XYZ file of C-alpha atoms in Angstrom:
659
model
C 41.914 -9.076 -74.484
C 38.365 -8.337 -76.129
C 36.880 -10.600 -78.863
C 37.049 -7.603 -81.326
C 40.953 -7.721 -80.869
C 41.421 -11.323 -81.342
C 42.838 -12.858 -84.752
C 39.938 -13.840 -87.301
C 40.611 -17.504 -86.777
C 40.204 -17.088 -82.943
C 37.170 -15.062 -83.344
C 35.437 -17.924 -85.108
C 36.203 -20.104 -82.178
C 35.477 -17.668 -79.148
C 32.085 -16.101 -80.451
C 30.369 -19.449 -80.501
C 31.613 -20.309 -77.007
C 30.765 -16.914 -75.480
C 27.083 -17.330 -77.029
C 27.022 -20.857 -75.705
C 27.885 -19.400 -72.070
C 25.158 -16.630 -72.529
C 22.567 -19.078 -73.706
C 23.349 -21.464 -70.872
C 22.655 -18.847 -68.074
C 19.201 -19.346 -66.588
C 19.221 -17.066 -63.619
C 19.833 -13.802 -65.743
C 17.924 -12.585 -68.635
C 20.658 -11.494 -71.135
C 19.906 -10.109 -74.213
C 20.552 -7.338 -77.030
C 18.607 -4.278 -78.073
C 19.051 -2.348 -81.410
C 19.561 1.338 -81.206
C 15.739 1.803 -81.124
C 15.360 -0.866 -78.270
C 14.178 -3.847 -80.283
C 15.237 -7.289 -79.059
C 17.850 -8.796 -81.237
C 19.087 -11.785 -79.107
C 17.415 -13.945 -76.231
C 18.823 -16.198 -73.914
C 17.365 -18.970 -71.829
C 17.315 -17.139 -68.576
C 15.096 -14.312 -70.438
C 12.909 -17.115 -71.730
C 12.682 -18.558 -68.234
C 11.170 -15.710 -66.135
C 9.903 -13.408 -68.988
C 8.062 -16.281 -70.460
C 8.634 -15.436 -74.277
C 10.302 -17.780 -76.774
C 13.040 -16.058 -78.870
C 10.951 -16.085 -82.120
C 8.120 -14.453 -80.151
C 9.962 -11.592 -79.002
C 13.014 -10.913 -81.280
C 12.117 -7.712 -83.205
C 9.805 -6.644 -80.570
C 10.398 -3.527 -78.708
C 11.791 -3.973 -75.092
C 9.241 -1.651 -73.502
C 6.658 -4.158 -73.528
C 8.432 -5.515 -70.580
C 7.520 -2.498 -68.510
C 4.183 -1.663 -66.766
C 1.697 0.387 -68.559
C 2.451 3.288 -65.987
C 6.011 3.022 -66.853
C 5.419 3.099 -70.503
C 3.088 6.061 -70.073
C 5.782 7.791 -67.985
C 8.396 7.170 -70.484
C 10.657 5.172 -68.525
C 11.756 2.868 -71.365
C 12.853 5.775 -73.450
C 14.794 7.360 -70.699
C 16.579 4.150 -69.698
C 18.258 3.987 -73.316
C 18.956 7.688 -73.268
C 20.706 7.420 -70.067
C 22.591 4.375 -71.111
C 23.636 6.140 -74.305
C 24.699 9.352 -72.612
C 26.198 7.936 -69.463
C 27.256 4.617 -70.863
C 25.096 2.698 -68.263
C 21.606 2.657 -66.945
C 20.778 0.605 -63.685
C 17.608 0.540 -61.945
C 15.117 -1.557 -59.951
C 11.553 -1.798 -60.955
C 8.368 -3.695 -61.667
C 8.620 -5.684 -65.003
C 5.998 -7.764 -66.846
C 5.851 -11.335 -67.834
C 4.185 -12.692 -71.106
C 1.412 -13.970 -68.755
C 0.827 -10.403 -67.379
C 2.295 -11.211 -63.922
C 4.843 -8.866 -62.626
C 8.179 -9.564 -60.892
C 10.730 -7.097 -59.173
C 13.684 -6.768 -61.673
C 17.263 -5.452 -61.136
C 18.161 -4.004 -64.554
C 21.301 -3.135 -66.147
C 21.630 -1.498 -69.790
C 25.116 -0.954 -71.243
C 25.654 0.876 -74.457
C 27.466 -1.125 -77.156
C 29.609 0.928 -79.342
C 31.673 -0.040 -82.404
C 34.481 2.453 -83.252
C 32.809 4.904 -81.201
C 29.509 4.479 -82.944
C 26.400 3.374 -80.974
C 25.402 0.087 -82.418
C 22.822 -1.031 -79.692
C 22.412 -2.267 -75.991
C 23.185 -4.951 -73.713
C 20.412 -5.607 -71.092
C 20.753 -7.838 -68.048
C 17.564 -8.436 -65.962
C 17.380 -10.461 -62.832
C 14.427 -11.424 -61.019
C 14.793 -10.377 -57.596
C 11.312 -10.518 -56.273
C 12.135 -12.836 -53.341
C 14.994 -10.276 -52.239
C 12.321 -7.502 -52.628
C 9.738 -9.266 -50.420
C 12.097 -10.156 -47.857
C 13.677 -6.368 -47.828
C 9.737 -5.225 -47.886
C 9.224 -7.603 -44.938
C 12.070 -6.250 -43.012
C 11.191 -2.707 -43.697
C 7.506 -3.482 -42.587
C 8.718 -5.159 -39.654
C 11.165 -2.297 -38.721
C 8.140 0.151 -39.322
C 5.902 -1.844 -37.165
C 8.742 -2.229 -34.533
C 9.286 1.461 -34.661
C 5.341 1.979 -34.306
C 5.340 -0.290 -31.393
C 8.149 1.125 -29.580
C 6.614 4.676 -30.181
C 3.155 3.443 -29.204
C 4.261 2.138 -25.833
C 3.655 4.834 -23.187
C 4.281 2.699 -20.031
C 7.701 2.043 -20.703
C 10.695 4.678 -21.618
C 12.508 2.907 -24.579
C 15.452 4.491 -26.018
C 19.001 4.166 -27.279
C 22.209 5.562 -26.129
C 25.312 5.774 -28.262
C 28.733 4.072 -26.979
C 29.396 7.276 -24.730
C 25.695 7.338 -23.047
C 24.222 10.037 -25.324
C 20.494 9.848 -26.214
C 20.100 8.833 -29.834
C 16.533 8.113 -29.983
C 13.355 8.600 -27.709
C 9.829 7.000 -27.650
C 6.490 8.354 -26.450
C 6.841 6.338 -22.983
C 10.040 8.258 -22.404
C 8.389 11.560 -22.996
C 5.490 10.628 -20.784
C 7.571 9.412 -17.782
C 10.674 11.775 -17.759
C 8.765 14.881 -19.322
C 11.401 15.678 -22.147
C 10.175 15.883 -25.714
C 12.507 14.336 -28.281
C 13.941 17.490 -29.499
C 14.920 18.363 -25.795
C 16.806 15.200 -25.040
C 18.392 13.415 -28.130
C 22.201 14.323 -28.139
C 22.344 14.814 -24.251
C 23.911 12.518 -21.982
C 21.500 10.283 -19.907
C 23.226 10.921 -16.682
C 20.715 13.967 -16.649
C 18.130 11.480 -15.500
C 19.918 10.499 -12.356
C 19.881 12.380 -8.686
C 22.520 14.823 -8.021
C 24.059 12.393 -5.465
C 23.986 9.485 -8.039
C 25.813 11.604 -10.591
C 28.274 12.802 -8.064
C 29.027 9.031 -7.019
C 29.500 8.192 -10.675
C 26.248 5.770 -10.811
C 25.539 6.316 -14.490
C 29.151 5.655 -15.774
C 29.204 2.424 -13.382
C 25.845 1.244 -15.030
C 27.099 1.548 -18.767
C 30.266 -0.268 -17.508
C 28.313 -3.169 -16.193
C 26.218 -3.295 -19.018
C 29.153 -3.579 -21.228
C 31.495 -5.949 -19.458
C 28.452 -8.245 -17.994
C 25.946 -8.036 -20.781
C 23.189 -6.463 -18.670
C 22.497 -3.897 -15.979
C 19.288 -3.957 -13.920
C 18.446 -1.842 -11.029
C 15.699 -0.028 -9.024
C 16.526 3.462 -7.726
C 15.133 6.972 -8.003
C 15.321 8.965 -11.227
C 14.487 12.811 -12.001
C 11.999 14.124 -14.376
C 12.222 17.348 -16.258
C 10.344 19.140 -13.553
C 12.794 18.065 -10.963
C 10.439 15.593 -9.251
C 11.536 12.002 -8.663
C 10.085 8.538 -9.307
C 10.983 5.142 -8.529
C 12.355 3.465 -11.668
C 13.085 -0.190 -12.653
C 15.861 0.143 -15.169
C 17.429 -2.211 -17.671
C 20.381 -1.343 -19.867
C 21.761 -3.907 -22.569
C 24.705 -3.439 -24.811
C 23.760 -3.340 -28.809
C 26.206 -5.042 -31.288
C 25.635 -4.823 -35.064
C 25.912 -7.925 -37.516
C 29.471 -7.917 -37.233
C 29.462 -8.016 -33.466
C 30.617 -4.455 -33.188
C 29.592 -2.423 -30.316
C 27.422 0.386 -31.249
C 25.855 1.537 -28.134
C 23.074 0.731 -25.446
C 19.358 -0.070 -25.365
C 17.697 1.276 -22.257
C 14.332 0.503 -20.918
C 12.805 2.424 -17.851
C 9.565 1.810 -16.088
C 8.098 3.970 -13.353
C 7.339 1.464 -10.370
C 6.699 4.567 -7.815
C 2.969 3.299 -7.224
C 4.358 -0.629 -6.752
C 7.024 0.694 -4.717
C 4.876 2.707 -2.460
C 2.273 -0.166 -2.159
C 4.930 -2.531 -1.164
C 6.052 0.039 1.642
C 2.525 0.338 2.645
C 2.051 -3.429 2.773
C 4.859 -3.802 4.979
C 3.612 -1.146 7.366
C 0.266 -2.889 7.250
C 1.723 -6.247 8.029
C 3.854 -4.749 10.969
C 0.763 -2.978 12.326
C -1.111 -6.340 12.095
C 1.515 -8.113 13.691
C 1.471 -5.502 16.485
C -2.172 -5.427 16.771
C -2.190 -9.261 16.987
C 0.409 -8.997 19.667
C -1.300 -6.428 21.679
C -4.833 -8.495 21.451
C -2.840 -11.575 22.856
C -1.476 -9.577 25.706
C -4.694 -8.070 26.189
C -6.389 -11.475 26.683
C -3.828 -12.559 29.061
C -3.929 -9.306 31.388
C -7.777 -9.446 31.132
C -7.796 -13.020 32.451
C -4.943 -12.150 35.091
C -7.153 -9.060 36.235
C -10.171 -11.009 36.696
C -8.715 -13.580 38.817
C -6.670 -10.799 40.767
C -9.957 -8.724 41.284
C -11.656 -11.814 42.911
C -8.775 -12.214 45.269
C -8.822 -8.333 46.261
C -12.373 -8.732 46.680
C -12.039 -11.653 49.178
C -9.114 -9.400 51.052
C -11.264 -6.305 50.959
C -14.329 -7.742 52.134
C -12.838 -9.513 55.079
C -10.750 -6.261 55.927
C -14.056 -4.227 56.038
C -15.753 -6.925 58.220
C -12.812 -7.079 60.546
C -12.747 -3.492 60.870
C -16.159 -3.283 62.253
C -14.708 -5.767 65.059
C -11.887 -3.796 66.155
C -13.519 -0.644 66.921
C -11.799 1.022 69.819
C -8.462 -0.449 69.042
C -6.594 2.088 67.056
C -3.379 0.093 66.171
C -5.423 -2.638 64.676
C -7.600 -0.173 62.915
C -4.564 1.437 61.378
C -3.165 -1.958 60.120
C -6.602 -2.660 58.508
C -6.536 0.948 56.772
C -3.113 0.263 55.495
C -4.073 -3.040 54.227
C -7.205 -1.399 52.380
C -4.963 0.963 50.960
C -3.111 -1.591 49.366
C -6.361 -3.241 48.071
C -7.174 -0.070 46.510
C -3.904 0.170 44.912
C -3.819 -3.121 43.532
C -7.575 -2.611 42.217
C -6.126 0.387 40.399
C -3.373 -1.745 38.734
C -6.013 -4.371 38.023
C -8.253 -1.573 36.474
C -5.278 -0.633 34.116
C -4.854 -4.275 32.934
C -8.572 -4.386 32.320
C -8.395 -1.101 30.289
C -5.397 -2.439 28.249
C -7.270 -5.758 27.700
C -10.378 -3.849 26.750
C -12.279 -5.596 29.334
C -13.681 -2.707 31.582
C -17.208 -1.602 31.297
C -17.224 1.902 29.872
C -19.897 4.339 30.386
C -19.781 6.527 27.489
C -21.664 9.855 26.719
C -21.990 12.383 23.982
C -19.630 15.103 24.845
C -17.381 17.956 23.709
C -14.127 16.850 25.290
C -12.617 20.370 24.570
C -14.882 21.728 27.479
C -14.111 19.565 30.323
C -10.257 19.454 29.296
C -10.180 23.204 29.646
C -11.834 22.588 33.152
C -8.869 20.256 33.897
C -6.248 22.791 33.457
C -5.835 23.859 37.211
C -5.908 20.093 38.224
C -3.381 19.277 35.635
C -1.151 22.232 36.809
C -1.334 21.376 40.322
C -0.488 17.828 39.541
C 2.492 18.625 37.262
C 3.960 21.417 39.457
C 4.919 25.165 38.764
C 8.025 24.236 36.488
C 5.982 22.797 33.758
C 4.283 25.413 31.548
C 0.766 24.069 30.397
C -0.802 25.411 27.113
C -4.052 24.244 25.859
C -5.032 24.640 22.017
C -8.554 24.105 21.317
C -9.787 24.154 17.810
C -13.070 26.092 16.791
C -16.115 24.254 15.952
C -14.958 20.992 17.756
C -17.043 17.867 16.987
C -18.555 15.854 19.677
C -17.456 12.479 20.484
C -18.807 9.381 22.369
C -16.543 8.555 25.127
C -16.418 7.752 28.976
C -15.520 11.129 30.393
C -13.791 9.586 33.614
C -11.568 7.474 31.312
C -10.419 10.533 29.077
C -9.467 12.486 32.329
C -7.416 9.414 33.332
C -5.881 9.015 29.969
C -5.095 12.750 29.999
C -3.589 12.577 33.399
C -1.530 9.720 32.481
C -0.253 11.367 29.442
C 0.601 14.528 31.220
C 2.518 12.929 34.086
C 4.487 10.702 31.523
C 5.458 14.157 29.641
C 6.540 15.788 32.863
C 8.697 12.963 33.707
C 10.385 12.987 30.009
C 11.239 16.622 30.598
C 12.590 16.099 34.035
C 9.760 18.255 35.446
C 10.984 21.379 33.511
C 9.423 22.354 30.276
C 6.378 23.013 28.257
C 3.463 20.685 27.932
C 0.974 21.374 24.951
C -2.379 20.027 24.915
C -4.214 20.081 21.445
C -7.688 19.291 20.674
C -9.154 19.463 17.224
C -11.012 17.599 14.322
C -9.351 15.133 12.228
C -10.097 13.158 9.377
C -8.174 9.767 8.809
C -8.677 8.925 5.244
C -8.470 5.633 3.195
C -4.751 6.108 2.492
C -3.907 6.473 6.069
C -6.321 3.628 6.995
C -4.351 1.218 4.447
C -1.063 1.835 6.283
C -2.713 1.243 9.724
C -4.365 -1.917 9.641
C -6.371 -1.479 12.804
C -8.002 1.897 11.834
C -11.308 2.789 10.022
C -11.365 5.505 7.841
C -13.680 8.329 9.074
C -14.011 11.487 11.347
C -12.390 11.761 14.673
C -11.577 14.150 17.526
C -7.978 14.413 18.322
C -6.654 14.888 21.653
C -2.824 15.196 21.413
C -0.309 15.896 24.386
C 3.274 17.063 23.466
C 6.375 17.602 25.405
C 9.870 18.845 24.847
C 11.730 15.929 26.641
C 14.201 13.607 25.626
C 12.144 11.800 23.019
C 12.027 7.880 22.273
C 14.096 5.895 19.824
C 12.061 3.694 17.485
C 12.393 0.476 19.407
C 11.032 2.143 22.656
C 8.017 3.588 20.742
C 7.335 0.187 19.268
C 6.706 -1.259 22.963
C 5.616 2.042 24.638
C 1.881 0.583 25.025
C 2.992 -2.759 26.302
C 1.773 -3.313 29.935
C 4.652 -3.294 32.349
C 7.064 -1.834 29.725
C 8.720 1.391 31.217
C 11.887 3.160 30.657
C 11.868 4.831 34.160
C 13.845 3.715 37.099
C 12.740 1.036 39.206
C 9.978 1.981 41.556
C 9.281 5.200 39.379
C 6.430 3.845 37.474
C 4.257 0.723 37.024
C 4.382 0.684 33.143
C 0.762 0.488 32.914
C -0.182 4.176 32.263
C 0.227 4.089 28.509
C -1.264 0.793 28.312
C -4.175 1.928 29.966
C -4.582 4.656 27.491
C -4.301 2.467 24.618
C -6.776 -0.045 25.697
C -9.453 2.673 26.522
C -9.092 4.375 23.233
C -9.216 0.938 21.198
C -12.085 -0.036 23.098
C -13.894 3.318 22.333
C -13.413 2.773 18.735
C -10.461 5.074 18.376
C -6.765 4.944 17.493
C -3.524 5.929 19.058
C -0.111 7.154 17.661
C 3.117 8.362 18.842
C 5.410 10.476 17.068
C 8.754 10.855 18.919
C 12.389 12.114 17.825
C 15.246 11.797 20.068
C 16.303 15.122 21.465
C 13.030 16.926 20.316
C 10.262 15.339 22.391
C 7.246 13.272 21.949
C 3.538 13.835 20.888
C 0.936 11.027 21.774
C -2.309 11.657 19.701
C -5.499 10.028 20.621
C -8.414 9.769 17.908
C -11.751 9.491 19.387
C -14.607 8.647 17.040
C -16.898 11.673 16.130
C -20.532 11.593 17.138
C -23.103 13.537 15.239
C -25.545 13.371 18.272
C -26.154 16.441 20.612
C -24.101 16.708 23.728
C -25.833 15.372 26.840
C -25.642 16.760 30.231
C -22.985 15.028 32.522
C -24.393 13.618 35.950
C -22.871 15.134 38.876
C -22.068 12.468 41.495
C -23.024 13.348 45.149
C -22.119 11.413 48.246
C -24.845 9.301 49.544
C -25.404 8.156 53.246
C -24.556 4.566 53.602
C -27.699 2.627 54.470
C -28.708 -1.030 54.368
C -32.241 -2.673 54.037
C -34.431 -5.626 54.935
C -34.942 -6.756 51.460
C -34.040 -10.471 50.407
C -31.148 -10.828 48.101
C -29.886 -13.756 46.193
C -26.305 -13.772 45.785
C -24.904 -16.133 43.012
C -21.182 -16.421 42.929
C -19.048 -19.568 41.988
C -16.030 -18.145 44.117
C -16.718 -19.656 47.446
C -14.673 -17.098 49.422
C -16.030 -14.194 47.402
C -19.477 -15.513 47.969
C -19.017 -15.861 51.581
C -17.769 -12.295 51.887
C -20.648 -10.638 49.911
C -23.019 -12.722 52.094
C -21.437 -11.310 55.392
C -21.399 -7.520 54.085
C -25.200 -7.844 52.858
C -26.233 -9.527 56.123
C -24.256 -6.938 58.110
C -26.283 -4.220 56.256
C -29.442 -5.814 57.416
C -30.384 -7.759 54.246
C -32.023 -11.405 54.206
C -29.461 -13.402 51.936
C -29.670 -16.303 49.978
C -26.863 -17.836 47.973
C -26.132 -20.182 44.979
C -22.666 -21.292 43.565
C -24.092 -21.442 39.887
C -26.671 -20.102 37.677
C -28.588 -23.301 37.578
C -28.795 -23.498 41.380
C -29.658 -19.942 41.529
C -32.504 -20.442 39.153
C -33.877 -23.459 41.254
C -33.823 -21.163 44.271
C -36.004 -18.517 42.329
C -38.173 -21.676 41.190
C -39.301 -22.315 44.846
C -41.368 -19.233 44.768
C -39.728 -17.734 47.430
C -39.837 -13.763 47.545
C -36.598 -12.311 46.224
C -36.072 -8.692 45.728
C -32.557 -8.512 44.019
C -30.319 -11.022 42.016
C -26.570 -10.220 42.856
C -24.882 -12.260 40.317
C -21.417 -12.653 39.020
C -21.174 -12.126 35.205
C -18.845 -15.264 34.405
C -19.674 -18.571 36.051
C -19.240 -22.049 35.217
C -22.168 -24.109 33.561
C -24.371 -24.142 30.559
C -26.621 -21.285 31.842
C -24.993 -18.026 31.521
C -25.605 -15.161 34.062
C -27.446 -12.768 31.472
C -29.740 -15.684 30.575
C -30.202 -16.134 34.383
C -31.281 -12.815 34.805
C -33.877 -13.136 32.012
C -35.478 -16.244 33.087
C -35.408 -14.825 36.770
C -37.390 -11.717 35.587
C -39.952 -13.816 33.676
C -40.638 -15.608 36.844
C -40.239 -12.640 39.401
C -41.146 -9.428 37.231
C -40.381 -7.154 40.143
C -37.006 -8.415 40.472
C -33.870 -6.102 40.602
C -30.745 -7.474 38.972
C -27.228 -6.223 39.760
C -24.072 -7.872 38.147
C -20.782 -8.052 39.446
C -17.422 -9.089 37.727
C -13.711 -8.915 37.741
C -14.064 -8.226 33.937
C -17.167 -8.312 31.690
C -15.886 -10.919 28.884
C -18.501 -9.314 26.499
C -21.403 -11.009 28.235
C -22.953 -7.772 29.013
C -20.747 -5.117 27.545
C -21.058 -4.803 23.542
C -19.463 -2.092 21.475
C -17.483 -0.870 24.521
C -20.301 -0.120 26.840
C -22.747 -1.722 29.165
C -26.095 -3.016 27.436
C -28.986 -0.996 27.924
C -30.645 -1.545 31.407
C -27.683 -3.477 32.866
C -26.362 -2.499 36.338
C -22.832 -3.581 37.140
C -20.581 -3.259 40.146
C -17.064 -4.033 39.383
C -14.727 -5.994 41.522
C -13.156 -5.288 44.014
C -15.961 -3.408 45.573
C -16.144 -1.746 49.036
C -18.848 -2.285 51.638
C -19.902 1.331 50.863
C -20.040 0.877 47.147
C -21.957 -2.367 47.472
C -24.478 -0.740 49.979
C -25.210 2.387 47.493
C -25.354 0.467 44.546
C -28.086 -2.138 46.091
C -30.099 0.743 47.133
C -29.814 2.459 43.686
C -30.612 -0.552 41.838
C -33.785 -1.429 43.982
C -35.212 2.085 43.906
C -34.474 2.412 40.097
C -36.324 -0.918 39.754
C -39.288 0.180 41.792
C -39.439 3.607 39.866
C -39.372 1.820 36.421
C -42.211 -0.384 37.768
C -44.179 2.574 38.895
C -43.714 4.280 35.455
C -44.613 1.407 33.482
C -47.252 -0.552 35.643
C -48.170 -2.892 32.690
């Protein structure tokens, strides 16, 4: 029941009570306006946040509470017109206090009518500045968040509805996935998955996992608009509103292709490094074994050759000696393979165009492989030169060809390809032992049975072989590997079961002009009468060398170490040639022995011998300049020729350089 319908005695009681209620309210400004908008009542709430006392404001027009801009725009007049015509005006806006400060107000103006006639307006104003600030802060925060999300280009950040359809799209999503916003919003997110993943239901399982477990995270392949694939790190989180109602998903995708590929490259590099370290360790072991083995072979060989001179006229004994010497030669070949793998052999490299002499080898290869093997040689135009030991290249090619023949069971096609190759930084990063640069590639391919990965991983290890017992030593490929590595090159195997194998040798390019290859001619074995000082720590090897040289007519002095040899030289005795082992015990090393000996005897010729060089006189894979070496085991004939050659070269050098 309204107050106007109360009995008169009740009105006298209720009106003062209602006025007391209104006056007591301090959080709302509640006051009356006449039909022209002048204030006719004023409560405590109005005084509190507008600042006017009732006697200051009653009779004043309410437009004074509006900003100058609103007054100029006629906002107060329109507010009363709307309240009059529509019965109510409601709005939010800036209002002005007595002190000139502004506050954000929620305003309601109701028209008051008496018997249908407008008699004034009731206005309720609330100060909602704090709420406005909070809303504005929230709006700015949301705007900044949208700007942040849109500004992110390294992450695809977007939302999905409850069924997985894209509902918004940031710049990072466009950059990574290639779709513009208008192309993708409203489409299902499964379009970003590979066809295989779509067929197996991966997108649906991802949403189910996110919904049931609270998060889905995965690394896998995704598809761009152009069809290309990238490695993605994906996170999907369910989204709930303020009432904890599920409304969709938040999805963040990051392109980690570079990181993924770098991790794979690192793993390959680590594997290559482990393999290289393993091969280096085996190489040191085999080199040491070969050194001792060659000394033993030298003792056996030397004594057999000395014995051979004592059994002339006894054909049975001579045949046995010859058989034993053949065994020594086979042992020496095995030892040379071990030295090659261990990178301990003394190479004699020259600047050559390997294509030329490989072509010259075709007839020899064909004879070695048999008529059932078809040999094709492919030679690139403008082939670069390389700096290698030609004899070792020939040995390597023959070994690879024989292995290829065996892999094809002596029937098939063998292809030899020679060309220029550039191994770039990317290749070098995944092959720790390779230096980026220019190379000459020599590739040998067969159409045989191929090798599984575990066999490929061991193929270059000495004594590893898949051939039947007695069919091979397992040293052929290890020799090839060691020779190429010692030459500063690289070896790689490409093999597939059932399709064949290709082994590629990469030899460093040389920009120098090709030199002339010396043609070896047989020389008559002669001795001499010069004095030779033999420095050798192994007594049996030393004894054998002394007897062979004595038998050739030379006067021989001997020493068991470098210090003793230098002492003999210091006596002033005439010595024409120093024949010294490279590796001997003691503080004085053989190269330094040779240096000091030549200081005292300028006309002295020096010949080194060794089972392996241990980098004493070999650097960069080749003999130091001016160094003469006779590798163990050597024959009587080889020693005789080498001694005459070294003495002759020394005399010729002195004649050309008398000072």
